[in-house]
Coordinates of C-alpha atoms in Angstrom, one line a residue:
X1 CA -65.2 14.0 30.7
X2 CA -64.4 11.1 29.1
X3 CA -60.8 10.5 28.3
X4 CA -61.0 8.6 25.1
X5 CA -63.8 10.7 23.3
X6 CA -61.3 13.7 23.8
X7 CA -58.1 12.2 22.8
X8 CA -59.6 11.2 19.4
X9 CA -60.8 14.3 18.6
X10 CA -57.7 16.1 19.2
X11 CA -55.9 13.6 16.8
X12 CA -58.2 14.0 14.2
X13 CA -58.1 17.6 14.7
X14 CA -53.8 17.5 14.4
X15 CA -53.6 15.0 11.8
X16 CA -49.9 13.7 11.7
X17 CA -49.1 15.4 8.3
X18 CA -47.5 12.3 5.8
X19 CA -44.2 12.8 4.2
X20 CA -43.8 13.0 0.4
X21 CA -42.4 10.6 -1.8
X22 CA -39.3 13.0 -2.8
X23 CA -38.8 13.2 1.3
X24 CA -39.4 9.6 2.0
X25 CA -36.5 9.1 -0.4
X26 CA -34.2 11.6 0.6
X27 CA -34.7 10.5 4.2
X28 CA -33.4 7.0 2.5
X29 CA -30.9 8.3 0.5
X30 CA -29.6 9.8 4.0
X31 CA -29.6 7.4 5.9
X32 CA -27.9 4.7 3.4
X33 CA -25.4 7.1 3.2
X34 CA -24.3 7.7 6.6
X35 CA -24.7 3.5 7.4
X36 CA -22.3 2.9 4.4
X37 CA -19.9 5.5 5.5
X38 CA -19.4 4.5 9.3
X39 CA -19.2 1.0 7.8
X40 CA -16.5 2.1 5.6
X41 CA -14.8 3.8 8.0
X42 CA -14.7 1.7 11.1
X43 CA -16.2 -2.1 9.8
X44 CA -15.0 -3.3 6.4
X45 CA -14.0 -1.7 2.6
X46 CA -14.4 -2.8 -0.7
X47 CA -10.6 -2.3 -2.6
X48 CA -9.8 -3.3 -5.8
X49 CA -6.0 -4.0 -6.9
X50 CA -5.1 -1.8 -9.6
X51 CA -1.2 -3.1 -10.5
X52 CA 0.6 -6.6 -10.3
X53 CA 3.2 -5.4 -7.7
X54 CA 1.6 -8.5 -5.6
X55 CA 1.7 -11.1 -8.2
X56 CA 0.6 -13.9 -8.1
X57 CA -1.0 -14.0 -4.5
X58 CA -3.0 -10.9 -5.2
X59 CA -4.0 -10.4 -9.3
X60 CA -4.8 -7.0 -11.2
X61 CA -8.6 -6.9 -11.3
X62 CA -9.1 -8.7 -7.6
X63 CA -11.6 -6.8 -5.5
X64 CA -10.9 -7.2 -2.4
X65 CA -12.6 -6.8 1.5
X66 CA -10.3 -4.9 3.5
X67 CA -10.9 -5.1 7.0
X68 CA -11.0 -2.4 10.0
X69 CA -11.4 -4.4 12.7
X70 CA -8.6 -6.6 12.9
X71 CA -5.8 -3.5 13.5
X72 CA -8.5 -0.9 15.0
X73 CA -10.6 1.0 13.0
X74 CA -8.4 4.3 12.5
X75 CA -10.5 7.6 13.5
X76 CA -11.5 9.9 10.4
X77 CA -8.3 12.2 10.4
X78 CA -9.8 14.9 8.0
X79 CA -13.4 14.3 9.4
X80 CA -15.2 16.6 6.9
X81 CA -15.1 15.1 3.4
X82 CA -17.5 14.2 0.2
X83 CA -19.0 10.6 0.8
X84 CA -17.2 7.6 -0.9
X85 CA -14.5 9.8 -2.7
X86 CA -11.3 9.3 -1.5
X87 CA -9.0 12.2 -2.6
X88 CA -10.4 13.9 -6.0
X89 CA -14.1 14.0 -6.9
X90 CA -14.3 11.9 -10.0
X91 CA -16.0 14.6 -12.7
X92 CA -14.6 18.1 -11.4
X93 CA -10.9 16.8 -10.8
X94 CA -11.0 19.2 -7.1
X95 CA -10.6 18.0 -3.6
X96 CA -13.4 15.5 -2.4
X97 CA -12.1 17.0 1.7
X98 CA -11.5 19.9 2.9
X99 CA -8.3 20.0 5.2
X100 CA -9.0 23.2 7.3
X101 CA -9.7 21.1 10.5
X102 CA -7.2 18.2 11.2
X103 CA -7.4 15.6 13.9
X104 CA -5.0 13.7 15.5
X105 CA -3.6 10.3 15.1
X106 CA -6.3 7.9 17.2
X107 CA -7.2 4.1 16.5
X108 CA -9.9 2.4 17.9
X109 CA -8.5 -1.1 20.0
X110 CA -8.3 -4.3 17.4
X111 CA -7.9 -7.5 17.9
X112 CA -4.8 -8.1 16.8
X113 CA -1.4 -6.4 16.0
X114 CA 0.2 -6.3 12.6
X115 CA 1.9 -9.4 12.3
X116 CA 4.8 -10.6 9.5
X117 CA 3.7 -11.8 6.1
X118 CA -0.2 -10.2 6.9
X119 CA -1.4 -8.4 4.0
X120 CA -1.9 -4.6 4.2
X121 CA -3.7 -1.7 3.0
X122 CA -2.1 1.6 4.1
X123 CA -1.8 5.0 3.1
X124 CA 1.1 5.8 0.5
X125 CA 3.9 7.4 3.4
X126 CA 5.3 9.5 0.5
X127 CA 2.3 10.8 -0.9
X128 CA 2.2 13.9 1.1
X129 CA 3.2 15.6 -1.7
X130 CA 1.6 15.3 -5.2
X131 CA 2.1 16.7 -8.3
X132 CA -1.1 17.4 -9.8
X133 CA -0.9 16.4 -13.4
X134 CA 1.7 13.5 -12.6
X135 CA 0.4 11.8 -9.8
X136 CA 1.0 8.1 -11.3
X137 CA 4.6 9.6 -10.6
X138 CA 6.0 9.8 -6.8
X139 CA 7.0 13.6 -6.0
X140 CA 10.0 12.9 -4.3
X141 CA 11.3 10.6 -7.2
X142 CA 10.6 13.5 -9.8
X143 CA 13.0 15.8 -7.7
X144 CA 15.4 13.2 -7.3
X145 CA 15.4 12.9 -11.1
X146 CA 14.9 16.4 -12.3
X147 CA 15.8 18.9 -9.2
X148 CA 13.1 20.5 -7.5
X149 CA 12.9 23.8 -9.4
X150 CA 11.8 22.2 -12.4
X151 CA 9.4 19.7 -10.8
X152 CA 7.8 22.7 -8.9
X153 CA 8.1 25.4 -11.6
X154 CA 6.5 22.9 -14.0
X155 CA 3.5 21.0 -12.0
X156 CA 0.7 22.3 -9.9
X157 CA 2.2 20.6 -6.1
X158 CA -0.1 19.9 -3.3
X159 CA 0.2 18.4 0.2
X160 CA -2.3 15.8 1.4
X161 CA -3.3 14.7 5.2
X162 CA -1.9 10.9 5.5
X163 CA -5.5 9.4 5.4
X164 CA -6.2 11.1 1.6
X165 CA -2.8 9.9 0.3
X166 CA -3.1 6.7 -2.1
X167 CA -3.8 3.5 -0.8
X168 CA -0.9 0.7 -1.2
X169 CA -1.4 -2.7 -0.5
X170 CA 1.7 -4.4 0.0
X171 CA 2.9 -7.9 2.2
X172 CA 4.1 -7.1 6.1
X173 CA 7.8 -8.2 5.7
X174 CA 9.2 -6.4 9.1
X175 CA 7.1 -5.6 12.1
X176 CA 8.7 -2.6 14.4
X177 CA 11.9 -3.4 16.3
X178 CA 12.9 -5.8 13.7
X179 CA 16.3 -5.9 11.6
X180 CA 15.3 -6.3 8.1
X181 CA 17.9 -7.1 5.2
X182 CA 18.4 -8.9 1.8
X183 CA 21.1 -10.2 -0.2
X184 CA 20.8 -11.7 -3.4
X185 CA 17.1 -11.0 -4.0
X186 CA 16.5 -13.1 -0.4
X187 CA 15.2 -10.9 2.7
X188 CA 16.1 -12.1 6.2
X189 CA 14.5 -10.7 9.5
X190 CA 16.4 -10.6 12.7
X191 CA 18.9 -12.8 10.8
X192 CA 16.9 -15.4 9.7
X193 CA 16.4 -15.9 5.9
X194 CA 12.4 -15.5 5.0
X195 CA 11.9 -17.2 1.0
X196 CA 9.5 -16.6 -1.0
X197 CA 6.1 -18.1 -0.1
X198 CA 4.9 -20.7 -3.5
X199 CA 2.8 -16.9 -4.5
X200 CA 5.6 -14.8 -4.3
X201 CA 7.2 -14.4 -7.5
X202 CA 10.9 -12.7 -8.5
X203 CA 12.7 -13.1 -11.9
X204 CA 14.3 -15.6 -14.0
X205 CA 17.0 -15.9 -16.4
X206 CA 16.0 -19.6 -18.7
X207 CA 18.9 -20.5 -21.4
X208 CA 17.5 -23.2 -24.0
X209 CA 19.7 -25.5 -25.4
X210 CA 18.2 -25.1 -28.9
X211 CA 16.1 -21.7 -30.5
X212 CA 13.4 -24.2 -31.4
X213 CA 11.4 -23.8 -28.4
X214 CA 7.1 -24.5 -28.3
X215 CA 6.5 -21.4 -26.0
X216 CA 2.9 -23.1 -25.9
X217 CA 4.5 -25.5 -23.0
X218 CA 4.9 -22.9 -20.7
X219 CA 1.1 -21.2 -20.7
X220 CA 0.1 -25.1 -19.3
X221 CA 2.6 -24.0 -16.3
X222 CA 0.9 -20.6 -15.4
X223 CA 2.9 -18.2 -17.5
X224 CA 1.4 -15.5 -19.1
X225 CA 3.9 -15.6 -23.1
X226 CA 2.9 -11.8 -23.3
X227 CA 3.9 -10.7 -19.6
X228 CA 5.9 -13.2 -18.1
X229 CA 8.5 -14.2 -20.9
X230 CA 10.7 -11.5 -22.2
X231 CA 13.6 -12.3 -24.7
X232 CA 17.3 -11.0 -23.9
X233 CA 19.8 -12.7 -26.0
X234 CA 20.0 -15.6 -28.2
X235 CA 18.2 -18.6 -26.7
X236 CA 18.5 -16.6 -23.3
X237 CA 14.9 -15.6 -21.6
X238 CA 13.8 -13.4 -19.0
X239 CA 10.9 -15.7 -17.2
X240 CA 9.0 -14.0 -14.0
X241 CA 7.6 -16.8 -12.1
X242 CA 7.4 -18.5 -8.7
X243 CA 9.8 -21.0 -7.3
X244 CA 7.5 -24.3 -8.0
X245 CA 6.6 -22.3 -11.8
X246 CA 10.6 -22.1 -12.7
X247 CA 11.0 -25.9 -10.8
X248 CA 8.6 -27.0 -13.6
X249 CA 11.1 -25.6 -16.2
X250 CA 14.1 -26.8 -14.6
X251 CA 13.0 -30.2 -15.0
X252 CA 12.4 -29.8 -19.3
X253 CA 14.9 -31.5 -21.3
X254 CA 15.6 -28.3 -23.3
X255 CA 16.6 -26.1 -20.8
X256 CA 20.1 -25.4 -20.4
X257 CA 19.9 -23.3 -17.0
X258 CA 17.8 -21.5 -14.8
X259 CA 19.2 -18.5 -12.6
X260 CA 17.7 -15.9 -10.3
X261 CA 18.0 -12.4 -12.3
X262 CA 19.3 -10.6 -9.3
X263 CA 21.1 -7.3 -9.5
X264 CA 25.1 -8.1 -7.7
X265 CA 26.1 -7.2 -4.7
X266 CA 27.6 -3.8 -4.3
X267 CA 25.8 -1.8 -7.5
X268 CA 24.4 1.1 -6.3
X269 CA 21.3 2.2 -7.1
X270 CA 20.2 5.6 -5.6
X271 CA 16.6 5.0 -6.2
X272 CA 16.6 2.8 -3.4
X273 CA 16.1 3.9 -0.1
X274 CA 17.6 5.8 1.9
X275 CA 19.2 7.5 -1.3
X276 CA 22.7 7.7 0.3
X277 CA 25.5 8.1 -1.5
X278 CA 27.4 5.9 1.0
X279 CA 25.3 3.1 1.0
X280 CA 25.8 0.8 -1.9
X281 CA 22.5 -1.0 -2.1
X282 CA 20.2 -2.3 -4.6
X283 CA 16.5 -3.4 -4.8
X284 CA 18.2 -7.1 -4.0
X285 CA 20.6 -6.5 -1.8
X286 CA 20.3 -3.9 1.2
X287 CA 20.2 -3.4 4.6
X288 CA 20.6 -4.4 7.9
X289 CA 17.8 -1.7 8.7
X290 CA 16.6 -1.3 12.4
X291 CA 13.0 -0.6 11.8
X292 CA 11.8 1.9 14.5
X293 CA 9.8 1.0 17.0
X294 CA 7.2 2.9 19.5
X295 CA 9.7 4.1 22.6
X296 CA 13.3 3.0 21.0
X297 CA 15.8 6.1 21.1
X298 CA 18.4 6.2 18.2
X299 CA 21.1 7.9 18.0
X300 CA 21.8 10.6 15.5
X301 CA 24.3 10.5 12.9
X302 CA 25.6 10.6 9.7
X303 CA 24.9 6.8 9.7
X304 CA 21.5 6.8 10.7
X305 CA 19.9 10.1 10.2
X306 CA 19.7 9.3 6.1
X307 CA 17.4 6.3 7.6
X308 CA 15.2 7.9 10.2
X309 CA 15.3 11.6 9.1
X310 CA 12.2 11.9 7.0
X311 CA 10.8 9.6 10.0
X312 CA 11.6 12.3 12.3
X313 CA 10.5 15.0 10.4
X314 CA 7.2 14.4 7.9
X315 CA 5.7 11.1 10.1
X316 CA 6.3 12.7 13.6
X317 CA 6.3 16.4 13.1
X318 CA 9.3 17.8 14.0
X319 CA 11.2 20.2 13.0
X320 CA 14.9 19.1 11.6
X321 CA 17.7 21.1 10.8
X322 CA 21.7 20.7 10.7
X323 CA 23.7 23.4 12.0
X324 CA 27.5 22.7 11.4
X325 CA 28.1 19.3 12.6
X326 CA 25.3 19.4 15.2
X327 CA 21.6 18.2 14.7
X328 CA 18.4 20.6 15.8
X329 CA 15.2 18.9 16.3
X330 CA 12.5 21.9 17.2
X331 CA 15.2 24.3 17.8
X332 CA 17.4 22.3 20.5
X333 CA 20.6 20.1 20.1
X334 CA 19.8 16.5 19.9
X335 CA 22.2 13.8 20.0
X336 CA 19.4 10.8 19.6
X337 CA 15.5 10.5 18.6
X338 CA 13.3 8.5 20.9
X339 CA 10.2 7.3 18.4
X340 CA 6.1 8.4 19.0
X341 CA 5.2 5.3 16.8
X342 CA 5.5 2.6 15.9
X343 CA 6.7 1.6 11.5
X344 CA 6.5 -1.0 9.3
X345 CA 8.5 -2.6 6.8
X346 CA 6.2 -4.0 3.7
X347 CA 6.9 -5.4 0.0
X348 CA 5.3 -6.7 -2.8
X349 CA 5.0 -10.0 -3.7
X350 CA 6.1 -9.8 -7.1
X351 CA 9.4 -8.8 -6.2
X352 CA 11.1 -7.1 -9.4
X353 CA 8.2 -5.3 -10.0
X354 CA 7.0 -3.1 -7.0
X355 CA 7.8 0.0 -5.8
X356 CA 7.8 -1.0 -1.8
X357 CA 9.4 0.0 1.1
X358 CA 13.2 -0.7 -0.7
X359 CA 12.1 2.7 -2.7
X360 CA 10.3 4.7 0.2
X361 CA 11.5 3.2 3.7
X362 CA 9.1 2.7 6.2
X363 CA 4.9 2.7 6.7
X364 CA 3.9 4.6 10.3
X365 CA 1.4 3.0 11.8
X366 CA -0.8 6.2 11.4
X367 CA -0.8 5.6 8.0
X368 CA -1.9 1.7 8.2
X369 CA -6.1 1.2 7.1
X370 CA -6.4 -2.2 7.6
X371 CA -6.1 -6.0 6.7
X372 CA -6.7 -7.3 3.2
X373 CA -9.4 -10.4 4.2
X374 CA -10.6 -12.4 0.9
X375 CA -11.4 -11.7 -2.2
X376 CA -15.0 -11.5 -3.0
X377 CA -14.7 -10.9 -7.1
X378 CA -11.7 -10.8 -9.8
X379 CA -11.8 -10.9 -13.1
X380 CA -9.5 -10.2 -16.2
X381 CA -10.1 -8.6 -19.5
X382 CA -9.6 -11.6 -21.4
X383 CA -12.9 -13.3 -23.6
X384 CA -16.4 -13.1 -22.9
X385 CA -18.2 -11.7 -19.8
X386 CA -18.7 -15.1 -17.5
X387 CA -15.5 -16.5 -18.9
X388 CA -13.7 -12.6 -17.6
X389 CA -14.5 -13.7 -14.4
X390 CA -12.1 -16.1 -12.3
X391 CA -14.6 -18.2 -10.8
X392 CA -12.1 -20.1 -8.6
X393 CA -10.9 -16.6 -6.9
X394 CA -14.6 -15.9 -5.5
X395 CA -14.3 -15.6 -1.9
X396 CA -10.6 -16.7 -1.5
X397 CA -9.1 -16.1 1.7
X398 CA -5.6 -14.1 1.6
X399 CA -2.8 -15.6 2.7

């Protein structure tokens, strides 16, 4: 028989049956979708920064590459979700994930740990809870403010998993094991004061000698008149500005004085973390705080469970209770906590105007997505659409 004559008749006898247009694309459509989603999950993400709280090193309206590599790409968490939507599908309003299977904490190795002053995306560590039709508006805050029967007798309340809570983008100021504090609007780690890199940015208060001031001067310096200048008495001004920006203003002939606008020593606010009574500290002056670190044991007190409870409890699962004087984790007497993981202590840049880790306490590492890279566009809402775009920004590196 010969071999060849029979092969291509049975070929032309099975024809290989061609796939349709609407399949050829669907196949496409497929594919493209599960390559962008493993990129997203364990390469690099697009992320675009949606308030100034890291003014001016990172601007409202930078998009940004995030990267998953450098920390470890973080395993999916709540594996079976809707492509590309984070939380909420964007037309229905309903859950883009569906939480009835959970996974636990794993991280792929990185090259690198999280180091001080790095730049990084992570998962909002009080965003377990949400109400529904506040969620510009952290939960915790709301029953600090208004008690939680009213907060949960008026709003619809939901629990997220930690990778569909909002992503924060915030500057590594404490790395776990450090000793983080600030006085006077200036943080020091282990001691040693850290200032303001020439990007970060804190507030002013600029007396003029005269009222007769040419406010034009100050948009040649970088100030924005609308957001950065803010009256408060007579020939007295509220200017938000790095330290070089307010050195420029120093210098003018009509300027009387230039101050930091810190809050003083020893005024209370509660809305700063830990919310203790006994703790007289302010968004400028706080602290020392032991940040906890993977394998340190603490010891528990009234001193330091208002620090590490929530710690103990939400980021580490355990269950927390006081009976009398006496402290039950999971139903047995504990006297001190010995930490799963490791935290993180991060802040914004534009220092008066951030909601950080002075107003929530500390980041698990669990909750950490990756490391802000460069920007690759950024552009404001300001005049035409090639003069929106902030052409020297294009592929900046972050800092």
């Amino acid at each position: 028989m010969n071999w060849k004559f029979w092969q291509k008749n049975k070929d032309t006898a099975n024809p290989k049956k061609k796939k349709s247009k609407g399949r050829e694309w669907t196949d496409a459509i497929i594919f493209a979708v599960v390559a962008a989603t493993v990129i997203r999950v364990f390469f690099i993400e697009a992320y675009t920064i949606p308030t100034g709280s890291m003014e001016r090193s990172l601007l409202v309206g930078d998009f940004l590459f995030v990267s998953k590599v450098n920390y470890g790409a973080r395993i999916p968490m709540t594996p079976i979700a809707f492509p590309f939507a984070h939380h909420t599908m964007p037309l229905t309003g309903t859950k883009a994930y569906w939480d009835g299977v959970q996974w636990k904490y794993r991280r792929l190795p990185g090259l690198t740990n999280i180091k001080r002053n790095d730049v990084v995306v992570f998962n909002f560590p009080e965003g377990d809870t949400v109400a529904l039709e506040q969620q510009d508006h952290n939960y915790y805050e709301m029953v600090r403010s208004l008690g939680w029967k009213a907060v949960n007798s008026q709003f619809t309340i939901v629990s997220r998993p930690v990778d569909k809570r909002e992503n924060y983008i915030k500057r590594c100021i404490g790395i776990a094991g450090d000793v983080v504090s600030m006085k006077n609007g200036l943080v020091s780690v282990n001691g040693k004061p850290e200032k303001l890199k020439s990007t970060g940015q804190i507030t002013y208060a600029v007396k003029f000698k005269t009222s007769e001031v040419n406010f034009s001067i100050f948009e040649g310096m970088g100030f924005d008149l609308q957001a950065d200048i803010t009256g408060l008495s007579q020939n007295t001004y509220e200017f938000t500005g790095t330290e070089p920006m307010m050195e420029q203003v120093r210098k003018l002939d009509f300027v009387e004085s230039v101050q930091e606008n810190t809050k003083p020593e020893g005024e209370q606010d509660l809305g700063v973390f830990p919310h203790d009574p006994a703790r007289k500290w302010n968004v400028d002056n706080f602290g020392p705080i032991t940040i906890p670190k993977k394998g340190w044991t603490v010891k528990l007190d009234s001193v330091t469970m208002p620090l590490y409870e929530r710690s103990i409890r939400i980021y580490e699962g355990n269950k927390v209770e006081k009976v009398g004087k006496d402290w039950m984790i999971n139903g047995q007497k504990a006297d001190s906590y010995t930490f799963k993981m490791d935290y993180y202590w991060m802040q914004g840049d534009n220092r008066h105007n951030s909601l950080d880790s002075r107003f929530w306490g500390f980041v698990p590492e669990d909750h950490v997505v990756g490391k802000a890279l460069f920007i690759w566009m950024s552009y404001n809402d300001k005049g035409s659409f090639f003069s929106k775009i902030r052409w020297s920004r294009l592929l900046k590196g972050i800092h």
